[in-house]
Amino acid sequence: MARIIAAALLTACLYQGAALAKTVQTEVIRPLVETPQSDPAIGSGQGLSEGGTSPQDGETTGTEDTGKPQVLYNTDMLPRAVARMHAQLREAALGGSMDRLRMVLESNELPPTLSFTEIGDPIEFLKSISGDGEGFEILAILADILDAGFLHVDAGTPQEMYVWPYFSRYPLFDLTPDQKVELYRIVTAGDFAEMQDFGAWTFYRVGIGPDGTLHYFVAGD
């Protein structure tokens, strides 16, 4: 009789233990079965703007839908020959060296337009129109112009050109406040009023062809 009771107790213990073991096993396995696989695209932020790109700051202003030319600021995007001419002109201007400017002009493929009238020696001419008589004012103007935003115009045509400042080929009657500040770093309010009356930019501008040729550094119309 004692053996029967002991066997019964042992059987009951084994059954309860098996049930307990089954319960523990279920708790361990359940999270692996029920937890969904993570989506790599969601984890990395992809798919939030499929096919989109982040805008590059400080490179351009204006959009095509406004009908205005696209203003460029990043000279790193210039063709190598254009960037070289731009850098040489800027270096001569900031260095206050008319002799260095002469070297740049003489290395040009053709004499650039400096005036709409006949001139003699280009450096002597630039000195003669400079307010100080030595050319430093004209060099300062050149430096300011080359530091302004620029345009790439007439692409794919014989007239293709990179022009500084962009105001020379930009609508002057619809400038934003920040563009007006840019403009007044180059000309006075009186100059701007006269240009608005005239209907076009008449101050100095620079034009460099895609092959690096300096076509003009000239004022007037």
CSV table of C-alpha atoms in Angstrom, one decimal:
chain,number,residue,atom,x,y,z
A,1,MET,CA,0.0,0.0,0.0
A,2,ALA,CA,2.9,2.4,0.9
A,3,ARG,CA,4.4,1.6,-2.5
A,4,ILE,CA,1.2,2.4,-4.3
A,5,ILE,CA,1.0,5.8,-2.5
A,6,ALA,CA,4.7,6.6,-3.2
A,7,ALA,CA,4.3,5.7,-6.8
A,8,ALA,CA,1.2,7.9,-7.1
A,9,LEU,CA,3.0,10.8,-5.4
A,10,LEU,CA,6.0,10.3,-7.7
A,11,THR,CA,3.8,10.3,-10.8
A,12,ALA,CA,2.1,13.5,-9.6
A,13,CYS,CA,5.4,15.2,-9.1
A,14,LEU,CA,6.7,14.2,-12.5
A,15,TYR,CA,3.5,15.4,-14.1
A,16,GLN,CA,3.7,18.8,-12.3
A,17,GLY,CA,7.4,19.1,-13.2
A,18,ALA,CA,6.7,18.4,-16.8
A,19,ALA,CA,4.0,21.0,-16.8
A,20,LEU,CA,6.3,23.5,-15.2
A,21,ALA,CA,9.1,22.8,-17.6
A,22,LYS,CA,6.6,23.3,-20.5
A,23,THR,CA,5.5,26.6,-19.1
A,24,VAL,CA,9.1,27.9,-18.7
A,25,GLN,CA,10.0,26.8,-22.3
A,26,THR,CA,7.0,28.6,-23.6
A,27,GLU,CA,8.0,31.8,-22.0
A,28,VAL,CA,11.5,31.6,-23.4
A,29,ILE,CA,10.4,30.9,-27.0
A,30,ARG,CA,7.4,33.2,-27.2
A,31,PRO,CA,9.4,36.5,-27.7
A,32,LEU,CA,11.3,35.0,-30.5
A,33,VAL,CA,8.2,34.0,-32.3
A,34,GLU,CA,6.1,37.1,-31.7
A,35,THR,CA,8.7,39.9,-32.1
A,36,PRO,CA,8.6,41.1,-35.8
A,37,GLN,CA,11.8,41.4,-37.8
A,38,SER,CA,13.0,44.9,-37.9
A,39,ASP,CA,13.0,46.7,-41.3
A,40,PRO,CA,16.6,47.8,-42.3
A,41,ALA,CA,15.1,50.6,-44.4
A,42,ILE,CA,13.2,52.0,-41.4
A,43,GLY,CA,16.1,51.6,-39.1
A,44,SER,CA,18.4,53.6,-41.4
A,45,GLY,CA,15.9,56.3,-42.1
A,46,GLN,CA,15.6,55.2,-45.8
A,47,GLY,CA,12.3,55.2,-47.5
A,48,LEU,CA,11.2,58.4,-45.7
A,49,SER,CA,11.8,60.5,-48.8
A,50,GLU,CA,12.3,57.9,-51.5
A,51,GLY,CA,14.4,59.1,-54.4
A,52,GLY,CA,15.0,62.5,-52.7
A,53,THR,CA,18.3,64.4,-52.2
A,54,SER,CA,19.4,66.9,-49.6
A,55,PRO,CA,19.8,70.4,-51.0
A,56,GLN,CA,23.4,71.8,-51.0
A,57,ASP,CA,23.6,75.0,-49.0
A,58,GLY,CA,25.4,78.1,-50.2
A,59,GLU,CA,25.6,77.1,-53.9
A,60,THR,CA,22.6,78.6,-55.7
A,61,THR,CA,19.6,80.8,-55.3
A,62,GLY,CA,16.6,81.3,-57.4
A,63,THR,CA,14.5,78.6,-59.1
A,64,GLU,CA,13.5,77.9,-62.6
A,65,ASP,CA,9.8,78.3,-61.9
A,66,THR,CA,10.3,82.0,-61.1
A,67,GLY,CA,11.7,82.6,-64.5
A,68,LYS,CA,14.8,84.2,-63.0
A,69,PRO,CA,18.4,83.1,-63.8
A,70,GLN,CA,20.0,80.7,-61.4
A,71,VAL,CA,22.5,82.6,-59.2
A,72,LEU,CA,25.7,80.6,-58.4
A,73,TYR,CA,28.2,81.2,-55.6
A,74,ASN,CA,30.3,78.1,-55.4
A,75,THR,CA,33.4,78.7,-57.7
A,76,ASP,CA,34.4,75.0,-57.2
A,77,MET,CA,31.8,74.1,-59.9
A,78,LEU,CA,33.5,76.3,-62.5
A,79,PRO,CA,35.3,74.6,-65.4
A,80,ARG,CA,39.1,74.4,-64.6
A,81,ALA,CA,40.1,77.1,-67.2
A,82,VAL,CA,37.4,79.5,-66.0
A,83,ALA,CA,38.4,78.9,-62.3
A,84,ARG,CA,42.0,79.6,-63.2
A,85,MET,CA,41.3,82.9,-64.9
A,86,HIS,CA,39.0,83.9,-62.0
A,87,ALA,CA,41.7,83.1,-59.5
A,88,GLN,CA,44.4,85.0,-61.3
A,89,LEU,CA,42.3,88.1,-61.7
A,90,ARG,CA,41.2,87.9,-58.0
A,91,GLU,CA,44.8,87.4,-56.8
A,92,ALA,CA,46.0,90.4,-58.8
A,93,ALA,CA,43.2,92.6,-57.5
A,94,LEU,CA,43.5,91.6,-53.9
A,95,GLY,CA,47.3,92.0,-54.1
A,96,GLY,CA,47.0,95.5,-55.4
A,97,SER,CA,49.3,94.7,-58.3
A,98,MET,CA,48.6,96.4,-61.6
A,99,ASP,CA,51.8,94.6,-62.9
A,100,ARG,CA,50.3,91.3,-62.1
A,101,LEU,CA,47.1,92.3,-63.7
A,102,ARG,CA,49.0,93.2,-66.9
A,103,MET,CA,50.5,89.7,-66.9
A,104,VAL,CA,47.0,88.2,-66.7
A,105,LEU,CA,45.7,90.4,-69.5
A,106,GLU,CA,48.7,89.7,-71.8
A,107,SER,CA,48.4,86.0,-71.2
A,108,ASN,CA,44.8,86.1,-72.5
A,109,GLU,CA,43.9,84.6,-75.8
A,110,LEU,CA,42.8,88.0,-77.1
A,111,PRO,CA,42.7,91.5,-75.7
A,112,PRO,CA,39.6,91.8,-73.4
A,113,THR,CA,37.2,94.6,-73.8
A,114,LEU,CA,38.0,97.3,-71.2
A,115,SER,CA,36.1,100.1,-72.8
A,116,PHE,CA,33.6,100.7,-75.6
A,117,THR,CA,36.0,103.3,-77.0
A,118,GLU,CA,39.5,103.0,-78.3
A,119,ILE,CA,42.2,102.7,-75.6
A,120,GLY,CA,46.0,102.5,-75.7
A,121,ASP,CA,47.9,100.6,-73.1
A,122,PRO,CA,45.3,98.7,-71.0
A,123,ILE,CA,47.0,99.2,-67.6
A,124,GLU,CA,47.5,102.9,-68.2
A,125,PHE,CA,43.9,103.1,-69.3
A,126,LEU,CA,42.7,101.4,-66.1
A,127,LYS,CA,44.8,103.7,-64.0
A,128,SER,CA,43.4,106.8,-65.8
A,129,ILE,CA,39.8,105.8,-64.9
A,130,SER,CA,40.6,104.9,-61.3
A,131,GLY,CA,39.7,107.6,-58.8
A,132,ASP,CA,43.1,107.5,-57.2
A,133,GLY,CA,45.0,107.6,-60.4
A,134,GLU,CA,47.1,104.5,-59.6
A,135,GLY,CA,44.6,101.8,-60.2
A,136,PHE,CA,43.9,100.7,-56.6
A,137,GLU,CA,40.2,101.8,-56.8
A,138,ILE,CA,39.7,99.8,-60.0
A,139,LEU,CA,41.4,96.8,-58.4
A,140,ALA,CA,39.0,97.0,-55.4
A,141,ILE,CA,36.1,97.1,-57.8
A,142,LEU,CA,37.4,94.1,-59.6
A,143,ALA,CA,37.8,92.2,-56.4
A,144,ASP,CA,34.3,93.0,-55.2
A,145,ILE,CA,32.8,91.9,-58.5
A,146,LEU,CA,34.7,88.6,-58.5
A,147,ASP,CA,33.5,87.8,-55.0
A,148,ALA,CA,29.9,88.3,-55.9
A,149,GLY,CA,27.4,85.7,-57.2
A,150,PHE,CA,27.6,84.8,-60.8
A,151,LEU,CA,25.6,83.4,-63.7
A,152,HIS,CA,26.3,80.8,-66.4
A,153,VAL,CA,24.6,82.2,-69.4
A,154,ASP,CA,23.9,81.0,-73.0
A,155,ALA,CA,25.1,77.5,-72.3
A,156,GLY,CA,25.8,75.4,-75.4
A,157,THR,CA,26.0,78.4,-77.7
A,158,PRO,CA,29.0,80.4,-79.1
A,159,GLN,CA,28.0,83.2,-76.6
A,160,GLU,CA,28.3,80.9,-73.6
A,161,MET,CA,29.8,82.8,-70.7
A,162,TYR,CA,30.3,83.0,-66.9
A,163,VAL,CA,29.5,86.5,-65.8
A,164,TRP,CA,30.1,88.5,-62.6
A,165,PRO,CA,28.2,90.0,-60.8
A,166,TYR,CA,25.0,88.3,-61.5
A,167,PHE,CA,23.2,91.6,-61.4
A,168,SER,CA,24.5,92.4,-64.9
A,169,ARG,CA,22.0,89.8,-66.3
A,170,TYR,CA,19.4,89.7,-63.6
A,171,PRO,CA,16.1,91.6,-63.2
A,172,LEU,CA,16.9,94.7,-61.1
A,173,PHE,CA,13.3,95.5,-60.1
A,174,ASP,CA,12.6,92.3,-58.2
A,175,LEU,CA,15.5,91.9,-55.9
A,176,THR,CA,15.1,90.4,-52.4
A,177,PRO,CA,16.3,92.3,-49.4
A,178,ASP,CA,19.5,90.1,-49.1
A,179,GLN,CA,20.2,90.6,-52.8
A,180,LYS,CA,20.0,94.4,-52.3
A,181,VAL,CA,22.6,94.2,-49.6
A,182,GLU,CA,24.8,92.2,-52.0
A,183,LEU,CA,24.2,94.9,-54.6
A,184,TYR,CA,25.0,97.8,-52.3
A,185,ARG,CA,28.4,96.2,-51.5
A,186,ILE,CA,29.3,97.0,-55.1
A,187,VAL,CA,27.4,100.2,-56.0
A,188,THR,CA,25.8,103.1,-54.2
A,189,ALA,CA,22.1,103.7,-53.8
A,190,GLY,CA,22.4,106.6,-56.3
A,191,ASP,CA,24.1,104.3,-58.9
A,192,PHE,CA,21.4,101.7,-58.5
A,193,ALA,CA,18.6,104.3,-58.9
A,194,GLU,CA,20.2,105.5,-62.1
A,195,MET,CA,20.5,101.9,-63.4
A,196,GLN,CA,16.8,101.3,-62.6
A,197,ASP,CA,15.9,104.4,-64.6
A,198,PHE,CA,18.1,103.2,-67.4
A,199,GLY,CA,16.7,99.7,-67.2
A,200,ALA,CA,19.9,97.7,-67.0
A,201,TRP,CA,23.1,97.2,-65.1
A,202,THR,CA,25.7,99.7,-66.3
A,203,PHE,CA,28.5,99.2,-63.7
A,204,TYR,CA,31.5,97.0,-64.1
A,205,ARG,CA,31.1,93.4,-65.0
A,206,VAL,CA,33.4,90.5,-65.9
A,207,GLY,CA,32.8,87.9,-68.6
A,208,ILE,CA,34.9,84.7,-68.9
A,209,GLY,CA,34.3,82.1,-71.6
A,210,PRO,CA,34.2,78.4,-70.9
A,211,ASP,CA,37.7,78.0,-72.3
A,212,GLY,CA,39.0,80.5,-69.7
A,213,THR,CA,39.3,83.5,-72.0
A,214,LEU,CA,38.6,86.9,-70.3
A,215,HIS,CA,36.2,88.6,-72.8
A,216,TYR,CA,35.5,91.8,-70.9
A,217,PHE,CA,36.0,93.8,-67.7
A,218,VAL,CA,34.0,96.8,-68.6
A,219,ALA,CA,31.4,99.4,-67.4
A,220,GLY,CA,28.7,101.1,-69.4
A,221,ASP,CA,26.3,99.8,-72.0
